[in-house]
Tab-separated table of C-alpha atoms in Angstrom:
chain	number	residue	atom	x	y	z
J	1147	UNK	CA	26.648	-1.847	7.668
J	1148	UNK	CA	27.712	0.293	10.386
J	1149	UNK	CA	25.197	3.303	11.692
J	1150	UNK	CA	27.585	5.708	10.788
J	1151	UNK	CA	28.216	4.355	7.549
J	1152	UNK	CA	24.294	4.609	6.862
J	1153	UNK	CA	24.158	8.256	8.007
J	1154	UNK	CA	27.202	9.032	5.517
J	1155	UNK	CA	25.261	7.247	2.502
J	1156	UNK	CA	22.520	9.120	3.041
J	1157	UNK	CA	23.915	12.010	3.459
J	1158	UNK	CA	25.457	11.363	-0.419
J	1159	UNK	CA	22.294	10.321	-1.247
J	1160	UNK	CA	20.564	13.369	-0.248
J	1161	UNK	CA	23.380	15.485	-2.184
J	1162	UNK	CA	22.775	13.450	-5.207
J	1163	UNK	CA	19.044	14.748	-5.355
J	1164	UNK	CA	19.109	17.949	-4.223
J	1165	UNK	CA	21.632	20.640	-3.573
J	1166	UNK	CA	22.119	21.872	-0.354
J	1167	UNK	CA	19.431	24.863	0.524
J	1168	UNK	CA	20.299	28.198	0.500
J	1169	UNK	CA	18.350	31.148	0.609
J	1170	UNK	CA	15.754	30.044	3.791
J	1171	UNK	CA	15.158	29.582	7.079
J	1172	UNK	CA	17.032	25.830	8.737
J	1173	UNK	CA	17.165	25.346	12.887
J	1174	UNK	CA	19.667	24.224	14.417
J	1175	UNK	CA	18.575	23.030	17.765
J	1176	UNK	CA	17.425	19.634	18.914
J	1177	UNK	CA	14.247	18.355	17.404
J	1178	UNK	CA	12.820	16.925	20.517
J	1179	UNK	CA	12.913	20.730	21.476
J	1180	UNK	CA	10.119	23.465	21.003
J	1181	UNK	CA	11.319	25.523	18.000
J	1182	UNK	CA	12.391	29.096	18.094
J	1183	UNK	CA	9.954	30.061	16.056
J	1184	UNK	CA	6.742	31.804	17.172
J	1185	UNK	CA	3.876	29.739	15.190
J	1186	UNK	CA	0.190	31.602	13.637
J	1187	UNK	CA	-2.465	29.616	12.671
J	1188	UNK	CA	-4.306	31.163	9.320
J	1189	UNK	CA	-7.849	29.398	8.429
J	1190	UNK	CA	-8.932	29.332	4.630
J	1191	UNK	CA	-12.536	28.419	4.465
J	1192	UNK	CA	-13.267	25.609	1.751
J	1193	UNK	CA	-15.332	28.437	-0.088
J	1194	UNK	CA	-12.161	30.299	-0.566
J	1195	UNK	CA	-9.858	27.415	-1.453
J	1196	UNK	CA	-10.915	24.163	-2.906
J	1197	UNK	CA	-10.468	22.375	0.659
J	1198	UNK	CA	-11.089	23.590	4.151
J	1199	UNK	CA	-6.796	24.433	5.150
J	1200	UNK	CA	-5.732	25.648	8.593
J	1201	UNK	CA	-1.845	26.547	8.060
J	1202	UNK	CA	0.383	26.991	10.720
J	1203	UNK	CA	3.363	29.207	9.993
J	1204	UNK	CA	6.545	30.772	11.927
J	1205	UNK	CA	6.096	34.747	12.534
J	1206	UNK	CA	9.335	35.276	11.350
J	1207	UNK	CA	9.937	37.058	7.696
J	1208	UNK	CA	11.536	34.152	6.059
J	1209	UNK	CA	11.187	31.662	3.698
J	1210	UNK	CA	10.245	28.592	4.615
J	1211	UNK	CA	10.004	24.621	3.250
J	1212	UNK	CA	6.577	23.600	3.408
J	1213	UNK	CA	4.909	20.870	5.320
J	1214	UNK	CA	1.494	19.411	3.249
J	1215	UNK	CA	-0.525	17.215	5.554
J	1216	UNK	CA	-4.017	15.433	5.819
J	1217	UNK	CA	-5.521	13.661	8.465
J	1218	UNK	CA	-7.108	9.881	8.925
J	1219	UNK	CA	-9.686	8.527	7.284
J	1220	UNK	CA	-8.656	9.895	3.929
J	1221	UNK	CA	-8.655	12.961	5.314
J	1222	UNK	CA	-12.014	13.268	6.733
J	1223	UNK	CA	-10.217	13.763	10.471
J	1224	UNK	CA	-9.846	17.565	10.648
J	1225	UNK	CA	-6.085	18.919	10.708
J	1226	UNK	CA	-7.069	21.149	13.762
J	1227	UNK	CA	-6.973	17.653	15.980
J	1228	UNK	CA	-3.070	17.039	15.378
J	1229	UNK	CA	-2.860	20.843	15.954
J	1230	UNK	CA	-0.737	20.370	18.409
J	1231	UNK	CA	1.654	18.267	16.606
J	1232	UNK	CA	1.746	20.173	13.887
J	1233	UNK	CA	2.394	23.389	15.595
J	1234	UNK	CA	5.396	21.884	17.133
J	1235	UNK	CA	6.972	20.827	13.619
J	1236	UNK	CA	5.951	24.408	12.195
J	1237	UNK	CA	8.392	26.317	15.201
J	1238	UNK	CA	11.732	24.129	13.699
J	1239	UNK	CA	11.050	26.499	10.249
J	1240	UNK	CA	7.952	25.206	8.241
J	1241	UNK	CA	4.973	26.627	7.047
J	1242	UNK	CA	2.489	23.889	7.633
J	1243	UNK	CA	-0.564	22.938	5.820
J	1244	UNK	CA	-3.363	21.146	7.291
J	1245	UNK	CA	-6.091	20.246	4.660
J	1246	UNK	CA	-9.535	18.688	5.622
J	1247	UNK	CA	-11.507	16.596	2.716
J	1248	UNK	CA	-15.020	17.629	4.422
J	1249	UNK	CA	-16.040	20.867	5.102
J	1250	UNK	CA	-17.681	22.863	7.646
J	1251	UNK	CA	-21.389	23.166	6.677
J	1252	UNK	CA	-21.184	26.829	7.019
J	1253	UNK	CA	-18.251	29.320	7.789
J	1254	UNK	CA	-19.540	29.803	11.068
J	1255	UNK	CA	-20.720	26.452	12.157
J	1256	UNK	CA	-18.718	24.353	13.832
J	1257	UNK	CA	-19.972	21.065	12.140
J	1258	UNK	CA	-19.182	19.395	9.400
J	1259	UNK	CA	-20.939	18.619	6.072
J	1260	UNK	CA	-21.384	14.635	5.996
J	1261	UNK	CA	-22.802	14.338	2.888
J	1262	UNK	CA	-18.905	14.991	1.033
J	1263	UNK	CA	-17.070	12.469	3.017
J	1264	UNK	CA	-14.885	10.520	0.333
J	1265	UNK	CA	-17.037	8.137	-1.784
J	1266	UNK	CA	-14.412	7.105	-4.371
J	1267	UNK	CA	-11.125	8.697	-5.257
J	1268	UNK	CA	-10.688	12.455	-4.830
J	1269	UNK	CA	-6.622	12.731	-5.583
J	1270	UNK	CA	-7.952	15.628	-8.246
J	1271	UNK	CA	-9.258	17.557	-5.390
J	1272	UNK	CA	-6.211	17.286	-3.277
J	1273	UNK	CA	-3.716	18.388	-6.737
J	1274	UNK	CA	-6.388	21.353	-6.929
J	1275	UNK	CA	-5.793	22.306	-3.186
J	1276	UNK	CA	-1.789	21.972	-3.482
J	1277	UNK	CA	-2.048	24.203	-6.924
J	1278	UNK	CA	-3.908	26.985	-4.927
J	1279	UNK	CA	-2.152	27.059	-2.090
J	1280	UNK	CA	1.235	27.503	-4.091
J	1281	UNK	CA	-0.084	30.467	-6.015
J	1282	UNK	CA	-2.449	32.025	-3.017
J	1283	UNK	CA	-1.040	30.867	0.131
J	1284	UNK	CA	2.234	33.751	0.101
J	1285	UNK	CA	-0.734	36.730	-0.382
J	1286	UNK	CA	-3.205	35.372	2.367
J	1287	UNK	CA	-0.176	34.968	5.080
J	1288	UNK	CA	0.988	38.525	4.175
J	1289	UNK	CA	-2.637	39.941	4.573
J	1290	UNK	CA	-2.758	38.448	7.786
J	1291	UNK	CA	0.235	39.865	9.111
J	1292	UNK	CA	-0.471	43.185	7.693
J	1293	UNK	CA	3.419	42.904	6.359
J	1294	UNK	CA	5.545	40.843	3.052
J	1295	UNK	CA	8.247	39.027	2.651
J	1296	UNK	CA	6.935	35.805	4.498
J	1297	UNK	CA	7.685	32.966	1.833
J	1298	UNK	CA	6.271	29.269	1.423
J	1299	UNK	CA	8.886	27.491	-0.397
J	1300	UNK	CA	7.000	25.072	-2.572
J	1301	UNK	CA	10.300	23.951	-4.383
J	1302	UNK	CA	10.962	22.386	-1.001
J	1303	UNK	CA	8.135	20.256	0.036
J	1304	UNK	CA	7.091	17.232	2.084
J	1305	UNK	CA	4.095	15.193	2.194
J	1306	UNK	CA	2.805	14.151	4.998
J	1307	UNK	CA	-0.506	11.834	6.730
J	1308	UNK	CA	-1.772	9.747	9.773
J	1309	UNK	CA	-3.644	6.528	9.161
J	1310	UNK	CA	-5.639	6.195	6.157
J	1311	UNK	CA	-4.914	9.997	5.288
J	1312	UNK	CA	-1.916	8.637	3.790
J	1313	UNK	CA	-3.771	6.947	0.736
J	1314	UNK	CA	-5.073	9.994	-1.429
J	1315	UNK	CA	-1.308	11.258	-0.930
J	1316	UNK	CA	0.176	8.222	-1.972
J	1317	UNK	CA	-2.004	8.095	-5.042
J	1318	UNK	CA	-1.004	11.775	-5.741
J	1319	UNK	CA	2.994	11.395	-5.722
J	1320	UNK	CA	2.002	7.741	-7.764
J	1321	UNK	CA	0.524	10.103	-10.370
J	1322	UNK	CA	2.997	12.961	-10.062
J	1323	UNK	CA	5.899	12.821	-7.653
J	1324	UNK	CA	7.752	15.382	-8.930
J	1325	UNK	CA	6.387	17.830	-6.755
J	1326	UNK	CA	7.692	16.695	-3.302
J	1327	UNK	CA	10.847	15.943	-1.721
J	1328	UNK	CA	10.019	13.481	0.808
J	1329	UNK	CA	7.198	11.816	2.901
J	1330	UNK	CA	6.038	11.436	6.086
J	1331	UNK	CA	3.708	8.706	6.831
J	1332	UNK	CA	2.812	8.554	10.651
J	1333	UNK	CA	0.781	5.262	11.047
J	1334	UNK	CA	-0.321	4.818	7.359
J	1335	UNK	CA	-3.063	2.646	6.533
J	1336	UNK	CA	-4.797	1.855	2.844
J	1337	UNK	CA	-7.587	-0.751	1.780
J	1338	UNK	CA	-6.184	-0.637	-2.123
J	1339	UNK	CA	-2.435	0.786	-1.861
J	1340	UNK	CA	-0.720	-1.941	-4.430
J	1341	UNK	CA	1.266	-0.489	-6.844
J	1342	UNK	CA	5.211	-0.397	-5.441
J	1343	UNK	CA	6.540	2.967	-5.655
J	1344	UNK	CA	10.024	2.975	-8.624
J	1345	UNK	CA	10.763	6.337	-8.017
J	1346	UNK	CA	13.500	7.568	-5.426
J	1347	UNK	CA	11.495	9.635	-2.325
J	1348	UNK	CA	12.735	9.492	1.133
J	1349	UNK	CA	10.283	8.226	3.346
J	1350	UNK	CA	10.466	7.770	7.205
J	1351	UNK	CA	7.233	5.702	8.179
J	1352	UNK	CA	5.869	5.081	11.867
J	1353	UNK	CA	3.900	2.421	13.207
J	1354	UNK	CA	2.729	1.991	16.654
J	1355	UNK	CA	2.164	-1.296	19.217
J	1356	UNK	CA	-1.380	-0.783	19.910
J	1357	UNK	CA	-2.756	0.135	16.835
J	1358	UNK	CA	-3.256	-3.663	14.877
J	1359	UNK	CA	-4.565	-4.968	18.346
J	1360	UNK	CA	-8.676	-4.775	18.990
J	1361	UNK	CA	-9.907	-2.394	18.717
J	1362	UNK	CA	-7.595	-2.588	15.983
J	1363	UNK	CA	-7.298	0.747	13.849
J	1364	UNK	CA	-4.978	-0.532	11.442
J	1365	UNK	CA	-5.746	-3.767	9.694
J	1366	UNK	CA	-2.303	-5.961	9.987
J	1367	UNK	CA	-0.774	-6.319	6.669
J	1368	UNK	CA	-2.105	-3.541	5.112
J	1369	UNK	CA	-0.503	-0.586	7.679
J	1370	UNK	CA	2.946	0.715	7.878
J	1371	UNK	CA	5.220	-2.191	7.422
J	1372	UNK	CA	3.217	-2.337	3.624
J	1373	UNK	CA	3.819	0.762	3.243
J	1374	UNK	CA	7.988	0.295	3.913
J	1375	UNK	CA	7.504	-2.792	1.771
J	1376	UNK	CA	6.197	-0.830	-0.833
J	1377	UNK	CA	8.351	2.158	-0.874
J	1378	UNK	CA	11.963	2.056	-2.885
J	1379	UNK	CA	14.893	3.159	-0.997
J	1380	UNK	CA	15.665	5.549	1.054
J	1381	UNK	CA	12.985	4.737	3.386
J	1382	UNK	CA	13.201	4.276	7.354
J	1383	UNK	CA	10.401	2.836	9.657
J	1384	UNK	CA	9.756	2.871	13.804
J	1385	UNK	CA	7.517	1.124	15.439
J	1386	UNK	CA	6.928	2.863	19.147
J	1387	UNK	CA	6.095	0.012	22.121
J	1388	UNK	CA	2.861	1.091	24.187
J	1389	UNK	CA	1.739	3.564	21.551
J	1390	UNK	CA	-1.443	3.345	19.991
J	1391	UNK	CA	-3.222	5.113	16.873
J	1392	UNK	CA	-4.873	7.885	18.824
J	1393	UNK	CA	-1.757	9.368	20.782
J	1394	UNK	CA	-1.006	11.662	17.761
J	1395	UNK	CA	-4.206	13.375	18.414
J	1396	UNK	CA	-4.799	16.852	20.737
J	1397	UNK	CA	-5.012	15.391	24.288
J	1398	UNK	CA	-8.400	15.861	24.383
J	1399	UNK	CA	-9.694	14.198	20.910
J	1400	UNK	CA	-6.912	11.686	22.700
J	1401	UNK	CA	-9.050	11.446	25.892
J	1402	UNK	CA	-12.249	11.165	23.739
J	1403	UNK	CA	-10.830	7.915	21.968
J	1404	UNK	CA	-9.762	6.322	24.932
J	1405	UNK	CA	-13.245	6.877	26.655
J	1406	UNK	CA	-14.823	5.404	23.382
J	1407	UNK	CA	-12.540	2.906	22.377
J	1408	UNK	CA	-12.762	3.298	19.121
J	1409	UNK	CA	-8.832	2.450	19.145
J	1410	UNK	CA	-7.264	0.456	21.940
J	1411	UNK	CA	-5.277	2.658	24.102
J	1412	UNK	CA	-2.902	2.812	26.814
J	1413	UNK	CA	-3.933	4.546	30.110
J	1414	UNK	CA	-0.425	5.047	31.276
J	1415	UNK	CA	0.640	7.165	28.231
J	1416	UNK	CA	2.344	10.584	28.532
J	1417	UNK	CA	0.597	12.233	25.471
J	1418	UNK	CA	2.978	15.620	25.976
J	1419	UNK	CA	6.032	13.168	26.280
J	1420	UNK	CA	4.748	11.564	22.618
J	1421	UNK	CA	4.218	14.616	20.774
J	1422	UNK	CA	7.465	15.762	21.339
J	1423	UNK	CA	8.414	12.294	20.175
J	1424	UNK	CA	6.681	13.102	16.554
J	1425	UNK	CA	7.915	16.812	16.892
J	1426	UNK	CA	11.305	15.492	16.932
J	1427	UNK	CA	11.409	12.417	14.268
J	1428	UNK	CA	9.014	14.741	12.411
J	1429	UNK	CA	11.874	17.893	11.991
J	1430	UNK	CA	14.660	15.891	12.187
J	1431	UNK	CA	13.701	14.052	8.527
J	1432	UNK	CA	12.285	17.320	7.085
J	1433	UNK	CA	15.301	19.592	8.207
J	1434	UNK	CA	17.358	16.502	6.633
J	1435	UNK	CA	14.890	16.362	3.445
J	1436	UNK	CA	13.916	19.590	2.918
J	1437	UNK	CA	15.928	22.261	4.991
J	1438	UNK	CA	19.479	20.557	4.072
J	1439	UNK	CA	20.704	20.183	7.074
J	1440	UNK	CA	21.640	16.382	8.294
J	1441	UNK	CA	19.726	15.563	11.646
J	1442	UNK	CA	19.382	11.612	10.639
J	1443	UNK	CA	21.064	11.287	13.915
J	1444	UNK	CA	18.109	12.148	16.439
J	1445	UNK	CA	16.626	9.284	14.512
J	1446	UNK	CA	19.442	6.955	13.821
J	1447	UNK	CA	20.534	7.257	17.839
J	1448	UNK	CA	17.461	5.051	18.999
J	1449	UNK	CA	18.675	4.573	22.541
J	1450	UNK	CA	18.434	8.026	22.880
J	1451	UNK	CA	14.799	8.222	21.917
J	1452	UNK	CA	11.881	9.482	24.815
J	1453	UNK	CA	10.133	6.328	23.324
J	1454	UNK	CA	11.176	2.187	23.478
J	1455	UNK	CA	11.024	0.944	20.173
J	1456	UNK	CA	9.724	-2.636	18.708
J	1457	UNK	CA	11.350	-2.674	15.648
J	1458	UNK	CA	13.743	0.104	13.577
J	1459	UNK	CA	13.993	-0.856	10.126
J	1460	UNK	CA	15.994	1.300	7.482
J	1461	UNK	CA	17.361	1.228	4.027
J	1462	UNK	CA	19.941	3.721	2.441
J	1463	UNK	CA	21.884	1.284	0.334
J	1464	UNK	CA	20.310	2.889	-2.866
């Protein structure tokens, strides 16, 4: 099947689930571009809402499709480390929620409390922090601009992880998925992820060269191409050559891994050059998924990519 031809039945696809949106904010520019949009950052402390959530949202009075993400380790890797990642993605039109499983021992310590990493599965907690956000999220951005009419659009919502982050969020949309649109799983990993998903939920999925080679971060079999083998149609996956599992991070939490090695690394990587990489696959599915607005090109066009590629697998014939 021809490229185009994929693009088009996607495109049909998409119509077939959703109507086109009307009513908030889509971009129009080029992905792999810095957004329009002005971004704040708005920290909820985990005595306020059930999890610790740093939310990164355009300035503009809009309304916006929302972006809900967790980091690695099943979410013990604070948001704030992909901040600038996540910014990026929030200036192309979405209000973006970071949520952290463990919390800060204190609201004014910078340290975190140990004793409530994950011990077993938590997918309640994370349904309880997506409930409050949808009803208090709208009032705590307005308070901290001092002005209304700044909307979160949870009608229109992605999921979204890195690494084993992905596996309370798969067992959430296993449970429930009615309540997103689509999913975005950068470098997913899961010890127990086995039941095949039935239901119909784009997914674009990312792997990366480096990161099933020691010091291996993701266990081979059980990363992203288990995850595409696992997911039903539409789903697209990338694996990036010379990337490894620790490029996603803030240049400095970056630097920190490749000092440690706690994932193998390549010295010769442009981490600004990357992260415009993810800021451009990353808004170019959601606008598609979420905004309405077909971008499947920046992704489908993989010669044109700032990043070679190992292997481009995707699957619209649904």
């Amino acid at each position: 099947m021809s490229r185009l031809s994929l693009v088009v039945l996607f495109g049909t696809f998409l119509t077939s689930l959703w109507t086109t949106a009307h009513g908030f904010y889509v971009d129009n520019g080029n992905p792999y571009d810095e957004g329009d949009l002005q971004v704040l950052t708005l920290s909820i402390s985990q005595n306020d809402a059930p999890m610790l959530t740093k939310v990164y949202y355009p300035t503009r009075i809009d309304t916006y499709a929302v972006f809900f993400f967790t980091g690695g380790y099943q979410g013990d890797i604070p948001s704030e480390l992909y901040s600038d990642v996540l910014v990026r993605v929030a200036s192309h039109g979405f209000v973006v929620i970071g949520v952290d499983y463990m919390p800060m021992v204190t609201v004014q310590a910078n340290v975190r409390d140990r004793t409530q990493r994950l011990g077993a599965d938590h997918t309640q907690k994370y349904f309880e922090e997506l409930q409050w956000v949808t009803k208090h999220l709208e009032g705590r951005i307005a308070k901290q601009l001092n002005r209304t009419g700044l909307v979160p659009d949870f009608n229109h919502l992605a999921i979204g992880c890195h690494s084993a982050g992905c596996d309370p969020l798969v067992k959430m949309t296993l449970q429930n998925h009615t309540f997103s649109k689509a999913a975005l799983l950068l470098e997913p990993f899961s010890f127990n992820y086995a039941t095949p998903v039935t239901f119909k939920m784009p997914a674009f999925i990312l792997g990366t060269e480096l990161s099933t080679q020691p010091h291996a971060c993701v266990r081979p079999g059980q990363g992203y191409n288990h995850f595409y083998n696992m997911r039903n149609c539409p789903r697209m996956l990338m694996e990036v050559k010379g990337h490894g599992h620790c490029d996603i991070y803030n240049e400095t939490w970056y630097k920190a891994c490749q000092l440690t090695h706690f994932c193998k690394t390549n010295p010769d990587v442009d981490i600004n050059k990357y992260h415009n990489f993810i800021q451009g696959i990353s808004a170019a599915f959601l606008t598609t998924t979420l905004q309405g607005r077909d971008k499947l090109q920046y992704i489908n066009n993989t010669t044109a990519l700032p990043v070679e590629l190992l292997e481009f697998k995707i699957d619209m014939d649904c």
